[in-house]
PDB file of C-alpha atoms in Angstrom:
ATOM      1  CA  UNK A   1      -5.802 -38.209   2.681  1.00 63.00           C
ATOM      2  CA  UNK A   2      -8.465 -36.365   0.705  1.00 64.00           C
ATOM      3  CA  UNK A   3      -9.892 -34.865   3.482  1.00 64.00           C
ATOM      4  CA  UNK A   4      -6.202 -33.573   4.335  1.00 58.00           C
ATOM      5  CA  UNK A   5      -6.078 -32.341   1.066  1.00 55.00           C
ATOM      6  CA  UNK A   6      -9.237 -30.373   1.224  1.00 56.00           C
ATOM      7  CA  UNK A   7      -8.359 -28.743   4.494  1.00 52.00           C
ATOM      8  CA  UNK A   8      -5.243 -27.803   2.807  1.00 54.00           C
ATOM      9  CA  UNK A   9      -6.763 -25.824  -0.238  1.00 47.00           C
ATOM     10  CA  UNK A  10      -9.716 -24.016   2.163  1.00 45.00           C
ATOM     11  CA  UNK A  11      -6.461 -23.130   4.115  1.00 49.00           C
ATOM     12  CA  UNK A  12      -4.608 -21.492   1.112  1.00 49.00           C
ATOM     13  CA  UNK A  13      -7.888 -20.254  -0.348  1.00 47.00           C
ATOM     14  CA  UNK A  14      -8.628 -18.158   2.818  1.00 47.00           C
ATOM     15  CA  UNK A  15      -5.151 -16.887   3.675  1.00 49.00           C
ATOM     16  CA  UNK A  16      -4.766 -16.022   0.122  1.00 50.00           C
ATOM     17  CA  UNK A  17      -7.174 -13.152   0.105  1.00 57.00           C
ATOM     18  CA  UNK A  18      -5.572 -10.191   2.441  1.00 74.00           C
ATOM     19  CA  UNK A  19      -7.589  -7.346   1.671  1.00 85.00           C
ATOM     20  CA  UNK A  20      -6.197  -3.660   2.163  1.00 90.00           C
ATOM     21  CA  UNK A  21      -7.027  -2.013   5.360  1.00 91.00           C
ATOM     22  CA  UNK A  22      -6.161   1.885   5.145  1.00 93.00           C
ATOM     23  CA  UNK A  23      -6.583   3.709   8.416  1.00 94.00           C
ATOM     24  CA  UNK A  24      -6.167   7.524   7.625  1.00 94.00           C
ATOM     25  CA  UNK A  25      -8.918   9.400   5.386  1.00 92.00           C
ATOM     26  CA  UNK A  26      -8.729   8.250   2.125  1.00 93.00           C
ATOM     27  CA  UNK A  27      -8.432  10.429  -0.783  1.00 90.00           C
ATOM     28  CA  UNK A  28      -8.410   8.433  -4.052  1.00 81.00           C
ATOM     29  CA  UNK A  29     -11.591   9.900  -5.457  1.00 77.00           C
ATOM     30  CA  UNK A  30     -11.194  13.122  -4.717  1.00 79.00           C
ATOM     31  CA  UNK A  31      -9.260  16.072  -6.917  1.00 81.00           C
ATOM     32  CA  UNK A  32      -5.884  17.252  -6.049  1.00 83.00           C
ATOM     33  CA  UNK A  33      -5.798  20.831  -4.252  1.00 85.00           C
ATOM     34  CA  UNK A  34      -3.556  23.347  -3.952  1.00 89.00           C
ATOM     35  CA  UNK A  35      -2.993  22.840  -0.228  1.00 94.00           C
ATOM     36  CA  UNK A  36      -1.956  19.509   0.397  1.00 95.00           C
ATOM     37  CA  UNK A  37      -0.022  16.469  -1.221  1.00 96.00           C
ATOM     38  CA  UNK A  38      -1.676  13.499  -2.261  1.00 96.00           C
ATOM     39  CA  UNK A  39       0.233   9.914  -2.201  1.00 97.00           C
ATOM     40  CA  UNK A  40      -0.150   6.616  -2.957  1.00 97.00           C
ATOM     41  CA  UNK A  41       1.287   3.498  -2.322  1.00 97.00           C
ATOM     42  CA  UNK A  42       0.215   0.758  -5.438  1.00 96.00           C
ATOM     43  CA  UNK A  43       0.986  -3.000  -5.007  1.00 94.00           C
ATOM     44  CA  UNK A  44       0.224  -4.225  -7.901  1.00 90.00           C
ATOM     45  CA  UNK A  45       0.947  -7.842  -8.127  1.00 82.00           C
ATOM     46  CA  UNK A  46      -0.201 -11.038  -6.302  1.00 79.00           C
ATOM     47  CA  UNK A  47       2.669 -12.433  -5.479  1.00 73.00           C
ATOM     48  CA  UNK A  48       3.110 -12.778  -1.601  1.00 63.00           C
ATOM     49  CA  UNK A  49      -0.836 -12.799  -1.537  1.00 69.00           C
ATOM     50  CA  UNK A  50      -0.968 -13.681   2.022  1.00 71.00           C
ATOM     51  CA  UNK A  51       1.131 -11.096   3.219  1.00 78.00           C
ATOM     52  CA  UNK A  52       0.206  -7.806   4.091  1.00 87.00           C
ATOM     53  CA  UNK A  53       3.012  -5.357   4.069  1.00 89.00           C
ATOM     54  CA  UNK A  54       2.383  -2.219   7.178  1.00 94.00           C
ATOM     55  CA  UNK A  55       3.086   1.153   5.455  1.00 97.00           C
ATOM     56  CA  UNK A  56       3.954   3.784   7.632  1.00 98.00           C
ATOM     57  CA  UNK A  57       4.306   7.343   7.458  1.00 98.00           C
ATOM     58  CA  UNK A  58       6.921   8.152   9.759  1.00 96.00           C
ATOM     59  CA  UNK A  59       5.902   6.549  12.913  1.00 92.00           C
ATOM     60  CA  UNK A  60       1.926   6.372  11.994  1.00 97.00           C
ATOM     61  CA  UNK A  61       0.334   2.879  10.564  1.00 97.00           C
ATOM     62  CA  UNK A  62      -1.537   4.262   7.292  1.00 97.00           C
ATOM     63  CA  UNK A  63      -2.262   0.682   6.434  1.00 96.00           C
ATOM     64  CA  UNK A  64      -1.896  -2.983   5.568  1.00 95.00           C
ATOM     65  CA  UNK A  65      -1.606  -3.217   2.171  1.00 93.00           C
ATOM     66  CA  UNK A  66      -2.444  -7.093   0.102  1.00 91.00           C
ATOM     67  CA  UNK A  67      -2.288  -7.783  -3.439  1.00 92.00           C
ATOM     68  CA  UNK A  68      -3.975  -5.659  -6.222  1.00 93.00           C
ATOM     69  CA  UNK A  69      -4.581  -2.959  -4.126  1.00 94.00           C
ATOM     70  CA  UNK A  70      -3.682   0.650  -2.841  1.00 96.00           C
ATOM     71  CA  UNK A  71      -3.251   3.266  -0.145  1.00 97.00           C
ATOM     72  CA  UNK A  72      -3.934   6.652  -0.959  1.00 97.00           C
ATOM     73  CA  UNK A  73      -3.973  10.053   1.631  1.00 96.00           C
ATOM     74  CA  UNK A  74      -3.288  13.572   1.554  1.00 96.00           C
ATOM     75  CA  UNK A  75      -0.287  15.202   3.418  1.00 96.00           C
ATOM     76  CA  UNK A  76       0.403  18.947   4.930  1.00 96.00           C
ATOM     77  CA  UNK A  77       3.564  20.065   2.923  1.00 97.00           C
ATOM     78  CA  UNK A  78       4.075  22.483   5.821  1.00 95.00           C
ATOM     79  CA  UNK A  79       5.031  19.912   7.752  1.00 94.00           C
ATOM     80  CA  UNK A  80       8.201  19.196   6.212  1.00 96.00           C
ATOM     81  CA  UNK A  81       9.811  16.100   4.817  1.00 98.00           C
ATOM     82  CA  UNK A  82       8.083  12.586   5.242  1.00 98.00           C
ATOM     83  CA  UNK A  83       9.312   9.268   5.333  1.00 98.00           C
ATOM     84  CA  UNK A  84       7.059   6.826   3.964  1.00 98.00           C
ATOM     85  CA  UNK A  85       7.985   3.062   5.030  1.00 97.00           C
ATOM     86  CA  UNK A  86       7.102  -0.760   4.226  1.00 96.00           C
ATOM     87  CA  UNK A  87       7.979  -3.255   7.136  1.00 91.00           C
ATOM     88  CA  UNK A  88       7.526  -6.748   6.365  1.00 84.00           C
ATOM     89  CA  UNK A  89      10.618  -9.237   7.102  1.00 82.00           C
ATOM     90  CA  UNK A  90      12.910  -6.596   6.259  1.00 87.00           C
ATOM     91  CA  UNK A  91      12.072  -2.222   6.378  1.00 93.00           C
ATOM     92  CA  UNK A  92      12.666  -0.117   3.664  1.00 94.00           C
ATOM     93  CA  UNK A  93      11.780   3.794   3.287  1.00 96.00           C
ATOM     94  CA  UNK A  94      11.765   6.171   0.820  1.00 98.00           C
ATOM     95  CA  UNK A  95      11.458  10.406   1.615  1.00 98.00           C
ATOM     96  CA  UNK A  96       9.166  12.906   0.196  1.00 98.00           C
ATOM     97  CA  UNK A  97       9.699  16.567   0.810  1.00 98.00           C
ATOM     98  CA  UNK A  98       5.722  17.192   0.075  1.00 97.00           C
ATOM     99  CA  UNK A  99       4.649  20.107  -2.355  1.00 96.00           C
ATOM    100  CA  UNK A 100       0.874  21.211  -2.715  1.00 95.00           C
ATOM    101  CA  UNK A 101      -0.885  19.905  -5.523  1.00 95.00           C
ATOM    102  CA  UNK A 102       1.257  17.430  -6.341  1.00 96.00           C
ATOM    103  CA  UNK A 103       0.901  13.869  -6.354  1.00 96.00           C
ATOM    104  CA  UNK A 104       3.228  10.740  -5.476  1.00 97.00           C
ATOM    105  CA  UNK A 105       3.130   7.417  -6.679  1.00 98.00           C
ATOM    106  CA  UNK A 106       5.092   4.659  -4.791  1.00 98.00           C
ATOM    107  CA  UNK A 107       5.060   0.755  -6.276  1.00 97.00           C
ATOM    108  CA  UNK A 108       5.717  -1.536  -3.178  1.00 94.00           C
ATOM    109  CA  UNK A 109       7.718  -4.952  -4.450  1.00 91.00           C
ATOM    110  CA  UNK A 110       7.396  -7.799  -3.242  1.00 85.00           C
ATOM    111  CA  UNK A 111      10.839 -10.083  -2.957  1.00 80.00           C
ATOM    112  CA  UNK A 112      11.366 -13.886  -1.634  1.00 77.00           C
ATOM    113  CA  UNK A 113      12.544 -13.452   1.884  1.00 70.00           C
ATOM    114  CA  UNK A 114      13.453 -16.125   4.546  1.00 73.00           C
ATOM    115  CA  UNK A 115      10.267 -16.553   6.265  1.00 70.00           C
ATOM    116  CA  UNK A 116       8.124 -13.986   4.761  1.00 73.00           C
ATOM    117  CA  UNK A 117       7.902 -11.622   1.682  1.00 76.00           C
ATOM    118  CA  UNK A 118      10.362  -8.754   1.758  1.00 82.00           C
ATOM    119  CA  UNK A 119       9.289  -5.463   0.787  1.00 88.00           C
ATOM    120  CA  UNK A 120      11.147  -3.010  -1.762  1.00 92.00           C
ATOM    121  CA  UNK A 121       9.984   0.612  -2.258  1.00 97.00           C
ATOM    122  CA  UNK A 122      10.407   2.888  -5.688  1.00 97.00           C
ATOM    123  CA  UNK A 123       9.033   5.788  -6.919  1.00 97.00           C
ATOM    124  CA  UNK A 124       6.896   5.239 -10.312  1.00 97.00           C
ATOM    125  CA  UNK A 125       5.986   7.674 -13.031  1.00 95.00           C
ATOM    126  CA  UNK A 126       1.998   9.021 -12.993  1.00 95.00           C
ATOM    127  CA  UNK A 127       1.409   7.370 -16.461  1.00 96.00           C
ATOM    128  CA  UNK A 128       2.096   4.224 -15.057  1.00 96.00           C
ATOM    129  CA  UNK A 129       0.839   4.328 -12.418  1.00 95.00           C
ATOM    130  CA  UNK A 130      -2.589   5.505 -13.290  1.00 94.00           C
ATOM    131  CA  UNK A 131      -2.534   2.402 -15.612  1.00 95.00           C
ATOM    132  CA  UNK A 132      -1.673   0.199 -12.454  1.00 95.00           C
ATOM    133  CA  UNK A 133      -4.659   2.270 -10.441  1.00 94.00           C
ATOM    134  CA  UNK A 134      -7.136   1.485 -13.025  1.00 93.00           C
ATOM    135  CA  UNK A 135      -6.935  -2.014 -12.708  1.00 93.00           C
ATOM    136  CA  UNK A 136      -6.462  -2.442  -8.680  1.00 94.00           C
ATOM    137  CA  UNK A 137      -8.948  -2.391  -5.337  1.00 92.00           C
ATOM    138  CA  UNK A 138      -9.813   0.087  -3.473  1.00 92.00           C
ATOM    139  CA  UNK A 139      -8.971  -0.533   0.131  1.00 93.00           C
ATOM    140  CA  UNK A 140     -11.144  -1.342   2.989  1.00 92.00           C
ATOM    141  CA  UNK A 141     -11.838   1.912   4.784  1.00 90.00           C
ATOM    142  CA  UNK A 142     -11.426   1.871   8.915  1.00 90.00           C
ATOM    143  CA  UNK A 143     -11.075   5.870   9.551  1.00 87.00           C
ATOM    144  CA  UNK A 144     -13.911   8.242  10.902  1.00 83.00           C
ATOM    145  CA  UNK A 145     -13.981  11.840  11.123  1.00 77.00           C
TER     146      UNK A 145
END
């Protein structure tokens, strides 16, 4: 019985730490320009730890986003209108019609679903979020130029 009980934390202890994995350049550290957009996508609690929620922009994987973390890339406002999107058990999308310079804060939520975490998307004021920013990790990096 111990030993079933010590295979059960080592279990939850590494499952419990999904890092962030962001596969577009990241921009987090680098001044807003006149050109492009900047976005980010905070999750700022640890509930659902184990989950990683996909975050898509449009059709293109930007990431897998974990607990106490963020996403955070630059858009071409000339493009036109975006859809940014967190699929877990459920989808849900918000849309940005992109203006240079100007930066976008999204808070993913995290909700009890049937099998997994469902996902919730809202918009969040830059105060706030630049509190929730200071205290988060920066993701794991797996873009190359």
């Amino acid at each position: 019985m111990k030993k079933l009980f010590q295979l059960i934390c080592l279990t939850i202890l590494i499952t419990s730490c999904a890092t962030t994995t962001q596969y577009v350049k990241y921009s987090g550290n680098e001044p807003n320009n006149e050109t492009n957009a900047k976005i980010y996508v905070i999750r700022s609690t640890n509930f659902g730890s184990a989950i990683k929620m996909k975050i898509y922009q449009d059709d293109k994987l930007i990431g897998k986003l974990g607990p106490k973390s963020y996403l955070s890339w630059e858009v071409d406002p000339k493009k036109g209108d975006i859809t940014i999107i967190s699929k877990s058990e459920n989808k849900d999308m918000l849309t940005i019609s992109p203006k240079g310079g100007k930066t976008y804060y999204i808070k993913q939520k995290i909700k009890m679903g049937f099998a997994v975490a469902r996902t919730g998307l809202e918009f969040l004021d830059e105060n706030e979020a630049k509190e929730m920013l200071s205290k988060l990790k920066k993701p794991q990096i797996k873009y190359a130029e």
